[in-house]
């Protein structure tokens, strides 16, 4: 799954100084395009989309996330892209499968999207590294004799 929330300050791709952006994700063997949900006349679009793509190691190790400009009559233009090494993230010991937000939100555009809650992640990490389970207080948490 790839969550595409928002883009900032996109390069104008249309003669009117705007763009009609949409998201496309691709591996070497698969492409998923969300062109039916393009955002018209925007340089700061809010996508709020989740795209799912199948990937198989060792063939599909690289994931390209592209912002494309939708055009009615001509070829759709590439506005920008980033490449993510999936194999590197998958085998990382630093929980590279999903980033950790600095704040836990239950609603809105920054709502928690991970399958595990922050407390579950912390407890699993403590178990993995043979640390005592965290102790929770009203405004802090104690992990391995350190208060956060």
mmCIF file of N, CA and C in Angstrom:
data_model
loop_
_atom_site.group_PDB
_atom_site.id
_atom_site.type_symbol
_atom_site.label_atom_id
_atom_site.label_comp_id
_atom_site.label_asym_id
_atom_site.label_seq_id
_atom_site.Cartn_x
_atom_site.Cartn_y
_atom_site.Cartn_z
ATOM 1 N N UNK A 1 0.842 -1.196 0.000
ATOM 2 C CA UNK A 1 0.000 0.000 0.000
ATOM 3 C C UNK A 1 0.875 1.243 0.000
ATOM 4 N N UNK A 2 0.442 2.205 -0.762
ATOM 5 C CA UNK A 2 1.115 3.500 -0.806
ATOM 6 C C UNK A 2 0.059 4.554 -0.501
ATOM 7 N N UNK A 3 0.277 5.306 0.565
ATOM 8 C CA UNK A 3 -0.639 6.381 0.935
ATOM 9 C C UNK A 3 -0.106 7.687 0.368
ATOM 10 N N UNK A 4 -0.865 8.313 -0.500
ATOM 11 C CA UNK A 4 -0.491 9.591 -1.104
ATOM 12 C C UNK A 4 -1.455 10.634 -0.564
ATOM 13 N N UNK A 5 -0.950 11.501 0.271
ATOM 14 C CA UNK A 5 -1.802 12.442 0.977
ATOM 15 C C UNK A 5 -1.881 13.786 0.259
ATOM 16 N N UNK A 6 -0.736 14.430 0.073
ATOM 17 C CA UNK A 6 -0.743 15.797 -0.439
ATOM 18 C C UNK A 6 0.577 16.095 -1.144
ATOM 19 N N UNK A 7 0.546 17.017 -2.079
ATOM 20 C CA UNK A 7 1.762 17.495 -2.738
ATOM 21 C C UNK A 7 1.841 19.007 -2.568
ATOM 22 N N UNK A 8 3.056 19.531 -2.537
ATOM 23 C CA UNK A 8 3.267 20.959 -2.319
ATOM 24 C C UNK A 8 4.047 21.574 -3.477
ATOM 25 N N UNK A 9 3.645 22.758 -3.892
ATOM 26 C CA UNK A 9 4.381 23.574 -4.863
ATOM 27 C C UNK A 9 4.805 22.796 -6.113
ATOM 28 N N UNK A 10 3.846 22.158 -6.752
ATOM 29 C CA UNK A 10 4.146 21.434 -7.986
ATOM 30 C C UNK A 10 4.502 22.407 -9.104
ATOM 31 N N UNK A 11 5.280 21.919 -10.032
ATOM 32 C CA UNK A 11 5.648 22.715 -11.205
ATOM 33 C C UNK A 11 4.443 22.796 -12.143
ATOM 34 N N UNK A 12 4.074 24.002 -12.599
ATOM 35 C CA UNK A 12 2.939 24.111 -13.524
ATOM 36 C C UNK A 12 3.223 23.340 -14.812
ATOM 37 N N UNK A 13 2.240 22.588 -15.257
ATOM 38 C CA UNK A 13 2.428 21.783 -16.464
ATOM 39 C C UNK A 13 1.463 22.175 -17.576
ATOM 40 N N UNK A 14 0.534 23.067 -17.284
ATOM 41 C CA UNK A 14 -0.462 23.479 -18.271
ATOM 42 C C UNK A 14 -0.251 24.945 -18.656
ATOM 43 N N UNK A 15 -0.735 25.345 -19.825
ATOM 44 C CA UNK A 15 -0.578 26.739 -20.263
ATOM 45 C C UNK A 15 -1.208 27.759 -19.309
ATOM 46 N N UNK A 16 -2.190 27.352 -18.512
ATOM 47 C CA UNK A 16 -2.839 28.287 -17.586
ATOM 48 C C UNK A 16 -2.053 28.478 -16.292
ATOM 49 N N UNK A 17 -0.844 27.893 -16.208
ATOM 50 C CA UNK A 17 -0.018 28.046 -15.012
ATOM 51 C C UNK A 17 -0.402 27.108 -13.882
ATOM 52 N N UNK A 18 -1.238 26.157 -14.159
ATOM 53 C CA UNK A 18 -1.670 25.173 -13.154
ATOM 54 C C UNK A 18 -1.280 23.773 -13.628
ATOM 55 N N UNK A 19 -1.757 22.774 -12.907
ATOM 56 C CA UNK A 19 -1.552 21.376 -13.290
ATOM 57 C C UNK A 19 -2.799 20.595 -12.912
ATOM 58 N N UNK A 20 -2.955 19.446 -13.509
ATOM 59 C CA UNK A 20 -4.052 18.524 -13.190
ATOM 60 C C UNK A 20 -3.419 17.225 -12.684
ATOM 61 N N UNK A 21 -2.867 17.239 -11.472
ATOM 62 C CA UNK A 21 -2.049 16.118 -11.017
ATOM 63 C C UNK A 21 -2.843 14.886 -10.595
ATOM 64 N N UNK A 22 -2.196 13.755 -10.789
ATOM 65 C CA UNK A 22 -2.690 12.477 -10.268
ATOM 66 C C UNK A 22 -1.473 11.626 -9.914
ATOM 67 N N UNK A 23 -1.709 10.538 -9.193
ATOM 68 C CA UNK A 23 -0.639 9.682 -8.700
ATOM 69 C C UNK A 23 -0.551 8.404 -9.539
ATOM 70 N N UNK A 24 0.683 7.955 -9.719
ATOM 71 C CA UNK A 24 0.941 6.683 -10.376
ATOM 72 C C UNK A 24 2.052 5.989 -9.590
ATOM 73 N N UNK A 25 1.872 4.716 -9.271
ATOM 74 C CA UNK A 25 2.925 3.941 -8.612
ATOM 75 C C UNK A 25 3.302 2.789 -9.529
ATOM 76 N N UNK A 26 4.599 2.446 -9.536
ATOM 77 C CA UNK A 26 5.063 1.424 -10.470
ATOM 78 C C UNK A 26 6.224 0.633 -9.893
ATOM 79 N N UNK A 27 6.236 -0.655 -10.202
ATOM 80 C CA UNK A 27 7.383 -1.524 -9.979
ATOM 81 C C UNK A 27 7.843 -1.953 -11.370
ATOM 82 N N UNK A 28 8.957 -2.661 -11.477
ATOM 83 C CA UNK A 28 9.380 -3.095 -12.812
ATOM 84 C C UNK A 28 8.352 -3.956 -13.549
ATOM 85 N N UNK A 29 7.447 -4.615 -12.819
ATOM 86 C CA UNK A 29 6.498 -5.501 -13.499
ATOM 87 C C UNK A 29 5.036 -5.075 -13.392
ATOM 88 N N UNK A 30 4.764 -3.933 -12.776
ATOM 89 C CA UNK A 30 3.370 -3.557 -12.536
ATOM 90 C C UNK A 30 3.240 -2.035 -12.428
ATOM 91 N N UNK A 31 2.158 -1.489 -12.949
ATOM 92 C CA UNK A 31 1.874 -0.053 -12.838
ATOM 93 C C UNK A 31 0.430 0.124 -12.386
ATOM 94 N N UNK A 32 0.233 1.001 -11.391
ATOM 95 C CA UNK A 32 -1.114 1.349 -10.941
ATOM 96 C C UNK A 32 -1.257 2.858 -11.091
ATOM 97 N N UNK A 33 -2.244 3.269 -11.876
ATOM 98 C CA UNK A 33 -2.465 4.685 -12.138
ATOM 99 C C UNK A 33 -3.799 5.118 -11.544
ATOM 100 N N UNK A 34 -3.809 6.311 -10.969
ATOM 101 C CA UNK A 34 -5.030 6.864 -10.381
ATOM 102 C C UNK A 34 -5.510 8.057 -11.210
ATOM 103 N N UNK A 35 -5.349 7.977 -12.544
ATOM 104 C CA UNK A 35 -5.655 9.126 -13.401
ATOM 105 C C UNK A 35 -7.132 9.499 -13.423
ATOM 106 N N UNK A 36 -8.007 8.571 -13.065
ATOM 107 C CA UNK A 36 -9.430 8.919 -13.005
ATOM 108 C C UNK A 36 -9.735 9.881 -11.855
ATOM 109 N N UNK A 37 -8.827 9.968 -10.896
ATOM 110 C CA UNK A 37 -9.016 10.854 -9.740
ATOM 111 C C UNK A 37 -8.048 12.033 -9.773
ATOM 112 N N UNK A 38 -7.763 12.545 -10.965
ATOM 113 C CA UNK A 38 -6.869 13.704 -11.050
ATOM 114 C C UNK A 38 -7.515 14.910 -10.360
ATOM 115 N N UNK A 39 -6.660 15.812 -9.872
ATOM 116 C CA UNK A 39 -7.137 17.007 -9.173
ATOM 117 C C UNK A 39 -6.978 18.184 -10.133
ATOM 118 N N UNK A 40 -8.066 18.762 -10.649
ATOM 119 C CA UNK A 40 -7.958 19.802 -11.672
ATOM 120 C C UNK A 40 -7.431 21.134 -11.135
ATOM 121 N N UNK A 41 -6.589 21.765 -11.944
ATOM 122 C CA UNK A 41 -6.097 23.132 -11.707
ATOM 123 C C UNK A 41 -5.531 23.342 -10.309
ATOM 124 N N UNK A 42 -4.571 22.518 -9.914
ATOM 125 C CA UNK A 42 -3.982 22.618 -8.581
ATOM 126 C C UNK A 42 -2.469 22.468 -8.631
ATOM 127 N N UNK A 43 -1.771 23.286 -7.839
ATOM 128 C CA UNK A 43 -0.332 23.130 -7.640
ATOM 129 C C UNK A 43 -0.032 22.609 -6.237
ATOM 130 N N UNK A 44 -1.046 22.571 -5.371
ATOM 131 C CA UNK A 44 -0.932 22.038 -4.010
ATOM 132 C C UNK A 44 -2.087 21.062 -3.764
ATOM 133 N N UNK A 45 -2.126 19.960 -4.519
ATOM 134 C CA UNK A 45 -3.285 19.067 -4.441
ATOM 135 C C UNK A 45 -3.318 18.234 -3.164
ATOM 136 N N UNK A 46 -4.524 17.961 -2.703
ATOM 137 C CA UNK A 46 -4.743 17.001 -1.626
ATOM 138 C C UNK A 46 -5.304 15.751 -2.292
ATOM 139 N N UNK A 47 -4.515 14.684 -2.297
ATOM 140 C CA UNK A 47 -4.938 13.443 -2.946
ATOM 141 C C UNK A 47 -5.757 12.579 -1.992
ATOM 142 N N UNK A 48 -5.239 12.319 -0.816
ATOM 143 C CA UNK A 48 -5.927 11.473 0.149
ATOM 144 C C UNK A 48 -6.240 10.099 -0.409
ATOM 145 N N UNK A 49 -5.287 9.499 -1.084
ATOM 146 C CA UNK A 49 -5.522 8.225 -1.773
ATOM 147 C C UNK A 49 -4.617 7.127 -1.214
ATOM 148 N N UNK A 50 -5.104 5.914 -1.281
ATOM 149 C CA UNK A 50 -4.324 4.722 -0.959
ATOM 150 C C UNK A 50 -4.299 3.858 -2.210
ATOM 151 N N UNK A 51 -3.108 3.617 -2.735
ATOM 152 C CA UNK A 51 -2.963 2.771 -3.916
ATOM 153 C C UNK A 51 -2.283 1.473 -3.503
ATOM 154 N N UNK A 52 -2.790 0.364 -3.992
ATOM 155 C CA UNK A 52 -2.198 -0.934 -3.691
ATOM 156 C C UNK A 52 -1.573 -1.498 -4.954
ATOM 157 N N UNK A 53 -0.365 -2.038 -4.787
ATOM 158 C CA UNK A 53 0.356 -2.614 -5.916
ATOM 159 C C UNK A 53 1.028 -3.900 -5.446
ATOM 160 N N UNK A 54 0.997 -4.918 -6.278
ATOM 161 C CA UNK A 54 1.647 -6.187 -5.950
ATOM 162 C C UNK A 54 3.124 -6.100 -6.308
ATOM 163 N N UNK A 55 3.968 -6.602 -5.407
ATOM 164 C CA UNK A 55 5.409 -6.617 -5.646
ATOM 165 C C UNK A 55 5.969 -7.949 -5.168
ATOM 166 N N UNK A 56 6.891 -8.504 -5.939
ATOM 167 C CA UNK A 56 7.512 -9.781 -5.604
ATOM 168 C C UNK A 56 9.024 -9.619 -5.609
ATOM 169 N N UNK A 57 9.656 -9.994 -4.503
ATOM 170 C CA UNK A 57 11.122 -9.980 -4.453
ATOM 171 C C UNK A 57 11.637 -11.242 -5.120
ATOM 172 N N UNK A 58 12.729 -11.251 -5.825
ATOM 173 C CA UNK A 58 13.677 -10.169 -6.018
ATOM 174 C C UNK A 58 13.434 -9.343 -7.279
ATOM 175 N N UNK A 59 12.338 -9.579 -7.976
ATOM 176 C CA UNK A 59 12.081 -8.865 -9.236
ATOM 177 C C UNK A 59 11.692 -7.410 -8.990
ATOM 178 N N UNK A 60 10.739 -7.179 -8.111
ATOM 179 C CA UNK A 60 10.189 -5.836 -7.896
ATOM 180 C C UNK A 60 10.805 -5.172 -6.668
ATOM 181 N N UNK A 61 12.058 -4.821 -6.757
ATOM 182 C CA UNK A 61 12.716 -4.226 -5.592
ATOM 183 C C UNK A 61 12.575 -2.712 -5.543
ATOM 184 N N UNK A 62 12.293 -2.091 -6.659
ATOM 185 C CA UNK A 62 12.190 -0.631 -6.692
ATOM 186 C C UNK A 62 10.746 -0.205 -6.943
ATOM 187 N N UNK A 63 10.304 0.774 -6.163
ATOM 188 C CA UNK A 63 8.957 1.330 -6.306
ATOM 189 C C UNK A 63 9.083 2.787 -6.722
ATOM 190 N N UNK A 64 8.468 3.139 -7.836
ATOM 191 C CA UNK A 64 8.447 4.531 -8.293
ATOM 192 C C UNK A 64 7.087 5.125 -7.941
ATOM 193 N N UNK A 65 7.114 6.282 -7.300
ATOM 194 C CA UNK A 65 5.890 7.031 -7.010
ATOM 195 C C UNK A 65 5.966 8.304 -7.839
ATOM 196 N N UNK A 66 5.022 8.457 -8.748
ATOM 197 C CA UNK A 66 5.065 9.578 -9.688
ATOM 198 C C UNK A 66 3.855 10.484 -9.526
ATOM 199 N N UNK A 67 4.092 11.767 -9.689
ATOM 200 C CA UNK A 67 3.002 12.726 -9.819
ATOM 201 C C UNK A 67 2.950 13.087 -11.296
ATOM 202 N N UNK A 68 1.822 12.790 -11.909
ATOM 203 C CA UNK A 68 1.643 13.008 -13.340
ATOM 204 C C UNK A 68 0.641 14.140 -13.569
ATOM 205 N N UNK A 69 0.754 14.784 -14.730
ATOM 206 C CA UNK A 69 -0.205 15.819 -15.118
ATOM 207 C C UNK A 69 -1.154 15.233 -16.154
ATOM 208 N N UNK A 70 -2.429 15.240 -15.836
ATOM 209 C CA UNK A 70 -3.455 14.723 -16.738
ATOM 210 C C UNK A 70 -3.702 15.729 -17.860
ATOM 211 N N UNK A 71 -3.713 15.248 -19.088
ATOM 212 C CA UNK A 71 -4.017 16.085 -20.250
ATOM 213 C C UNK A 71 -5.082 15.395 -21.089
ATOM 214 N N UNK A 72 -6.035 16.177 -21.552
ATOM 215 C CA UNK A 72 -7.146 15.606 -22.318
ATOM 216 C C UNK A 72 -6.694 15.108 -23.697
ATOM 217 N N UNK A 73 -5.878 15.890 -24.399
ATOM 218 C CA UNK A 73 -5.562 15.563 -25.787
ATOM 219 C C UNK A 73 -4.142 15.054 -26.010
ATOM 220 N N UNK A 74 -3.213 15.423 -25.155
ATOM 221 C CA UNK A 74 -1.820 15.031 -25.367
ATOM 222 C C UNK A 74 -1.387 14.007 -24.322
ATOM 223 N N UNK A 75 -0.159 13.543 -24.477
ATOM 224 C CA UNK A 75 0.396 12.563 -23.539
ATOM 225 C C UNK A 75 0.492 13.188 -22.146
ATOM 226 N N UNK A 76 0.180 12.413 -21.139
ATOM 227 C CA UNK A 76 0.260 12.899 -19.762
ATOM 228 C C UNK A 76 1.723 13.149 -19.407
ATOM 229 N N UNK A 77 1.992 14.278 -18.728
ATOM 230 C CA UNK A 77 3.357 14.695 -18.430
ATOM 231 C C UNK A 77 3.769 14.270 -17.027
ATOM 232 N N UNK A 78 5.054 13.951 -16.882
ATOM 233 C CA UNK A 78 5.621 13.662 -15.574
ATOM 234 C C UNK A 78 5.945 14.976 -14.874
ATOM 235 N N UNK A 79 5.389 15.189 -13.687
ATOM 236 C CA UNK A 79 5.707 16.379 -12.896
ATOM 237 C C UNK A 79 6.895 16.083 -11.990
ATOM 238 N N UNK A 80 6.900 14.912 -11.374
ATOM 239 C CA UNK A 80 8.008 14.524 -10.504
ATOM 240 C C UNK A 80 7.837 13.099 -10.023
ATOM 241 N N UNK A 81 8.926 12.516 -9.518
ATOM 242 C CA UNK A 81 8.856 11.152 -9.012
ATOM 243 C C UNK A 81 9.913 10.927 -7.947
ATOM 244 N N UNK A 82 9.690 9.898 -7.158
ATOM 245 C CA UNK A 82 10.688 9.431 -6.202
ATOM 246 C C UNK A 82 10.741 7.915 -6.310
ATOM 247 N N UNK A 83 11.918 7.366 -6.048
ATOM 248 C CA UNK A 83 12.130 5.924 -6.133
ATOM 249 C C UNK A 83 12.451 5.404 -4.735
ATOM 250 N N UNK A 84 11.780 4.324 -4.335
ATOM 251 C CA UNK A 84 12.004 3.722 -3.020
ATOM 252 C C UNK A 84 12.502 2.297 -3.215
ATOM 253 N N UNK A 85 13.598 1.957 -2.535
ATOM 254 C CA UNK A 85 14.143 0.607 -2.571
ATOM 255 C C UNK A 85 13.360 -0.247 -1.577
ATOM 256 N N UNK A 86 12.406 -1.026 -2.065
ATOM 257 C CA UNK A 86 11.527 -1.817 -1.204
ATOM 258 C C UNK A 86 12.284 -2.907 -0.449
ATOM 259 N N UNK A 87 13.216 -3.545 -1.112
ATOM 260 C CA UNK A 87 13.955 -4.627 -0.467
ATOM 261 C C UNK A 87 14.766 -4.096 0.707
ATOM 262 N N UNK A 88 15.387 -2.946 0.526
ATOM 263 C CA UNK A 88 16.158 -2.329 1.600
ATOM 264 C C UNK A 88 15.266 -2.003 2.790
ATOM 265 N N UNK A 89 14.101 -1.450 2.531
ATOM 266 C CA UNK A 89 13.171 -1.113 3.617
ATOM 267 C C UNK A 89 12.612 -2.366 4.282
ATOM 268 N N UNK A 90 12.301 -3.386 3.498
ATOM 269 C CA UNK A 90 11.695 -4.599 4.039
ATOM 270 C C UNK A 90 12.645 -5.317 4.993
ATOM 271 N N UNK A 91 13.926 -5.390 4.628
ATOM 272 C CA UNK A 91 14.892 -6.122 5.443
ATOM 273 C C UNK A 91 15.598 -5.248 6.475
ATOM 274 N N UNK A 92 15.244 -3.990 6.559
ATOM 275 C CA UNK A 92 15.850 -3.099 7.546
ATOM 276 C C UNK A 92 15.443 -3.518 8.954
ATOM 277 N N UNK A 93 16.369 -3.424 9.901
ATOM 278 C CA UNK A 93 16.030 -3.731 11.294
ATOM 279 C C UNK A 93 15.423 -2.512 11.989
ATOM 280 N N UNK A 94 15.267 -1.433 11.268
ATOM 281 C CA UNK A 94 14.767 -0.183 11.845
ATOM 282 C C UNK A 94 13.314 0.086 11.495
ATOM 283 N N UNK A 95 12.528 -0.962 11.306
ATOM 284 C CA UNK A 95 11.098 -0.837 11.040
ATOM 285 C C UNK A 95 10.836 0.065 9.833
ATOM 286 N N UNK A 96 11.435 -0.296 8.719
ATOM 287 C CA UNK A 96 11.312 0.510 7.508
ATOM 288 C C UNK A 96 10.025 0.295 6.739
ATOM 289 N N UNK A 97 9.117 -0.531 7.253
ATOM 290 C CA UNK A 97 7.887 -0.804 6.517
ATOM 291 C C UNK A 97 6.899 0.345 6.584
ATOM 292 N N UNK A 98 6.951 1.129 7.639
ATOM 293 C CA UNK A 98 6.051 2.275 7.770
ATOM 294 C C UNK A 98 6.703 3.281 8.698
ATOM 295 N N UNK A 99 6.742 4.524 8.319
ATOM 296 C CA UNK A 99 7.344 5.543 9.164
ATOM 297 C C UNK A 99 6.533 5.775 10.422
ATOM 298 N N UNK A 100 7.163 6.344 11.413
ATOM 299 C CA UNK A 100 6.481 6.657 12.666
ATOM 300 C C UNK A 100 6.202 8.152 12.733
ATOM 301 N N UNK A 101 4.975 8.493 12.953
ATOM 302 C CA UNK A 101 4.604 9.899 13.097
ATOM 303 C C UNK A 101 5.032 10.394 14.474
ATOM 304 N N UNK A 102 5.312 11.670 14.581
ATOM 305 C CA UNK A 102 5.705 12.224 15.875
ATOM 306 C C UNK A 102 4.512 12.414 16.795
ATOM 307 N N UNK A 103 3.305 12.365 16.236
ATOM 308 C CA UNK A 103 2.093 12.550 17.033
ATOM 309 C C UNK A 103 1.062 11.513 16.602
ATOM 310 N N UNK A 104 0.336 10.966 17.573
ATOM 311 C CA UNK A 104 -0.692 9.967 17.296
ATOM 312 C C UNK A 104 -2.033 10.673 17.139
ATOM 313 N N UNK A 105 -2.592 10.639 15.934
ATOM 314 C CA UNK A 105 -3.895 11.248 15.660
ATOM 315 C C UNK A 105 -4.863 10.156 15.232
ATOM 316 N N UNK A 106 -6.078 10.223 15.727
ATOM 317 C CA UNK A 106 -7.075 9.212 15.372
ATOM 318 C C UNK A 106 -7.997 9.661 14.244
ATOM 319 N N UNK A 107 -7.900 10.930 13.832
ATOM 320 C CA UNK A 107 -8.759 11.416 12.754
ATOM 321 C C UNK A 107 -8.027 12.486 11.955
ATOM 322 N N UNK A 108 -8.625 12.882 10.849
ATOM 323 C CA UNK A 108 -8.042 13.924 10.008
ATOM 324 C C UNK A 108 -7.047 13.363 9.009
ATOM 325 N N UNK A 109 -6.386 14.268 8.271
ATOM 326 C CA UNK A 109 -5.470 13.827 7.217
ATOM 327 C C UNK A 109 -4.213 13.174 7.774
ATOM 328 N N UNK A 110 -3.901 13.410 9.051
ATOM 329 C CA UNK A 110 -2.727 12.793 9.660
ATOM 330 C C UNK A 110 -3.086 11.623 10.558
ATOM 331 N N UNK A 111 -4.233 11.010 10.335
ATOM 332 C CA UNK A 111 -4.640 9.900 11.201
ATOM 333 C C UNK A 111 -3.673 8.723 11.051
ATOM 334 N N UNK A 112 -3.544 7.956 12.114
ATOM 335 C CA UNK A 112 -2.628 6.823 12.161
ATOM 336 C C UNK A 112 -3.043 5.781 11.135
ATOM 337 N N UNK A 113 -2.119 5.341 10.288
ATOM 338 C CA UNK A 113 -2.442 4.411 9.215
ATOM 339 C C UNK A 113 -1.762 3.059 9.362
ATOM 340 N N UNK A 114 -0.906 2.923 10.333
ATOM 341 C CA UNK A 114 -0.199 1.668 10.530
ATOM 342 C C UNK A 114 -1.146 0.619 11.099
ATOM 343 N N UNK A 115 -0.865 -0.656 10.841
ATOM 344 C CA UNK A 115 -1.711 -1.724 11.374
ATOM 345 C C UNK A 115 -1.505 -1.907 12.874
ATOM 346 N N UNK A 116 -0.345 -1.507 13.383
ATOM 347 C CA UNK A 116 -0.063 -1.588 14.814
ATOM 348 C C UNK A 116 -0.178 -0.211 15.448
ATOM 349 N N UNK A 117 -0.700 -0.160 16.659
ATOM 350 C CA UNK A 117 -0.742 1.096 17.407
ATOM 351 C C UNK A 117 0.647 1.384 17.965
ATOM 352 N N UNK A 118 0.947 2.650 18.291
ATOM 353 C CA UNK A 118 2.275 2.992 18.811
ATOM 354 C C UNK A 118 2.671 2.170 20.037
ATOM 355 N N UNK A 119 1.716 1.893 20.920
ATOM 356 C CA UNK A 119 2.037 1.100 22.113
ATOM 357 C C UNK A 119 2.437 -0.322 21.728
ATOM 358 N N UNK A 120 1.790 -0.878 20.721
ATOM 359 C CA UNK A 120 2.127 -2.232 20.269
ATOM 360 C C UNK A 120 3.517 -2.269 19.638
ATOM 361 N N UNK A 121 3.848 -1.238 18.879
ATOM 362 C CA UNK A 121 5.168 -1.154 18.255
ATOM 363 C C UNK A 121 6.243 -1.075 19.328
ATOM 364 N N UNK A 122 6.031 -0.221 20.312
ATOM 365 C CA UNK A 122 7.008 -0.042 21.383
ATOM 366 C C UNK A 122 7.191 -1.335 22.177
ATOM 367 N N UNK A 123 6.106 -2.005 22.492
ATOM 368 C CA UNK A 123 6.201 -3.257 23.244
ATOM 369 C C UNK A 123 6.918 -4.339 22.437
ATOM 370 N N UNK A 124 6.656 -4.409 21.140
ATOM 371 C CA UNK A 124 7.338 -5.390 20.300
ATOM 372 C C UNK A 124 8.831 -5.102 20.228
ATOM 373 N N UNK A 125 9.197 -3.820 20.096
ATOM 374 C CA UNK A 125 10.612 -3.456 20.059
ATOM 375 C C UNK A 125 11.306 -3.794 21.376
ATOM 376 N N UNK A 126 10.625 -3.565 22.489
ATOM 377 C CA UNK A 126 11.196 -3.919 23.796
ATOM 378 C C UNK A 126 11.435 -5.424 23.876
ATOM 379 N N UNK A 127 10.483 -6.212 23.411
ATOM 380 C CA UNK A 127 10.650 -7.670 23.405
ATOM 381 C C UNK A 127 11.793 -8.095 22.490
ATOM 382 N N UNK A 128 11.889 -7.481 21.325
ATOM 383 C CA UNK A 128 12.934 -7.827 20.363
ATOM 384 C C UNK A 128 14.323 -7.582 20.932
ATOM 385 N N UNK A 129 14.494 -6.474 21.657
ATOM 386 C CA UNK A 129 15.808 -6.101 22.178
ATOM 387 C C UNK A 129 15.975 -6.436 23.659
ATOM 388 N N UNK A 130 15.140 -7.351 24.160
ATOM 389 C CA UNK A 130 15.227 -7.829 25.543
ATOM 390 C C UNK A 130 15.239 -6.703 26.569
ATOM 391 N N UNK A 131 14.371 -5.740 26.374
ATOM 392 C CA UNK A 131 14.209 -4.635 27.320
ATOM 393 C C UNK A 131 12.938 -4.869 28.120
ATOM 394 N N UNK A 132 12.877 -4.325 29.330
ATOM 395 C CA UNK A 132 11.624 -4.450 30.082
ATOM 396 C C UNK A 132 10.506 -3.703 29.357
ATOM 397 N N UNK A 133 9.289 -4.192 29.520
ATOM 398 C CA UNK A 133 8.151 -3.535 28.878
ATOM 399 C C UNK A 133 8.026 -2.094 29.362
ATOM 400 N N UNK A 134 7.538 -1.205 28.507
ATOM 401 C CA UNK A 134 7.418 0.207 28.893
ATOM 402 C C UNK A 134 6.402 0.395 30.017
ATOM 403 N N UNK A 135 6.654 1.417 30.810
ATOM 404 C CA UNK A 135 5.721 1.802 31.867
ATOM 405 C C UNK A 135 5.130 3.149 31.474
ATOM 406 N N UNK A 136 3.811 3.208 31.426
ATOM 407 C CA UNK A 136 3.120 4.409 30.967
ATOM 408 C C UNK A 136 2.628 5.222 32.155
ATOM 409 N N UNK A 137 2.868 6.527 32.084
ATOM 410 C CA UNK A 137 2.391 7.474 33.088
ATOM 411 C C UNK A 137 1.520 8.504 32.388
ATOM 412 N N UNK A 138 0.933 9.418 33.113
ATOM 413 C CA UNK A 138 -0.019 10.358 32.515
ATOM 414 C C UNK A 138 0.602 11.232 31.422
ATOM 415 N N UNK A 139 1.853 11.655 31.588
ATOM 416 C CA UNK A 139 2.468 12.538 30.592
ATOM 417 C C UNK A 139 3.818 12.035 30.099
ATOM 418 N N UNK A 140 4.151 10.787 30.386
ATOM 419 C CA UNK A 140 5.441 10.258 29.956
ATOM 420 C C UNK A 140 5.386 8.738 29.876
ATOM 421 N N UNK A 141 6.460 8.185 29.341
ATOM 422 C CA UNK A 141 6.614 6.734 29.278
ATOM 423 C C UNK A 141 8.054 6.409 29.663
ATOM 424 N N UNK A 142 8.230 5.337 30.420
ATOM 425 C CA UNK A 142 9.546 4.914 30.879
ATOM 426 C C UNK A 142 9.953 3.666 30.101
ATOM 427 N N UNK A 143 11.076 3.774 29.379
ATOM 428 C CA UNK A 143 11.592 2.658 28.593
ATOM 429 C C UNK A 143 13.061 2.485 28.949
ATOM 430 N N UNK A 144 13.401 1.309 29.453
ATOM 431 C CA UNK A 144 14.798 0.991 29.794
ATOM 432 C C UNK A 144 15.418 2.080 30.667
ATOM 433 N N UNK A 145 14.722 2.458 31.704
ATOM 434 C CA UNK A 145 15.180 3.458 32.684
ATOM 435 C C UNK A 145 15.309 4.867 32.108
ATOM 436 N N UNK A 146 14.757 5.112 30.926
ATOM 437 C CA UNK A 146 14.763 6.461 30.339
ATOM 438 C C UNK A 146 13.329 6.935 30.209
ATOM 439 N N UNK A 147 13.106 8.169 30.635
ATOM 440 C CA UNK A 147 11.759 8.731 30.589
ATOM 441 C C UNK A 147 11.597 9.605 29.351
ATOM 442 N N UNK A 148 10.496 9.389 28.647
ATOM 443 C CA UNK A 148 10.198 10.166 27.438
ATOM 444 C C UNK A 148 8.871 10.875 27.610
#
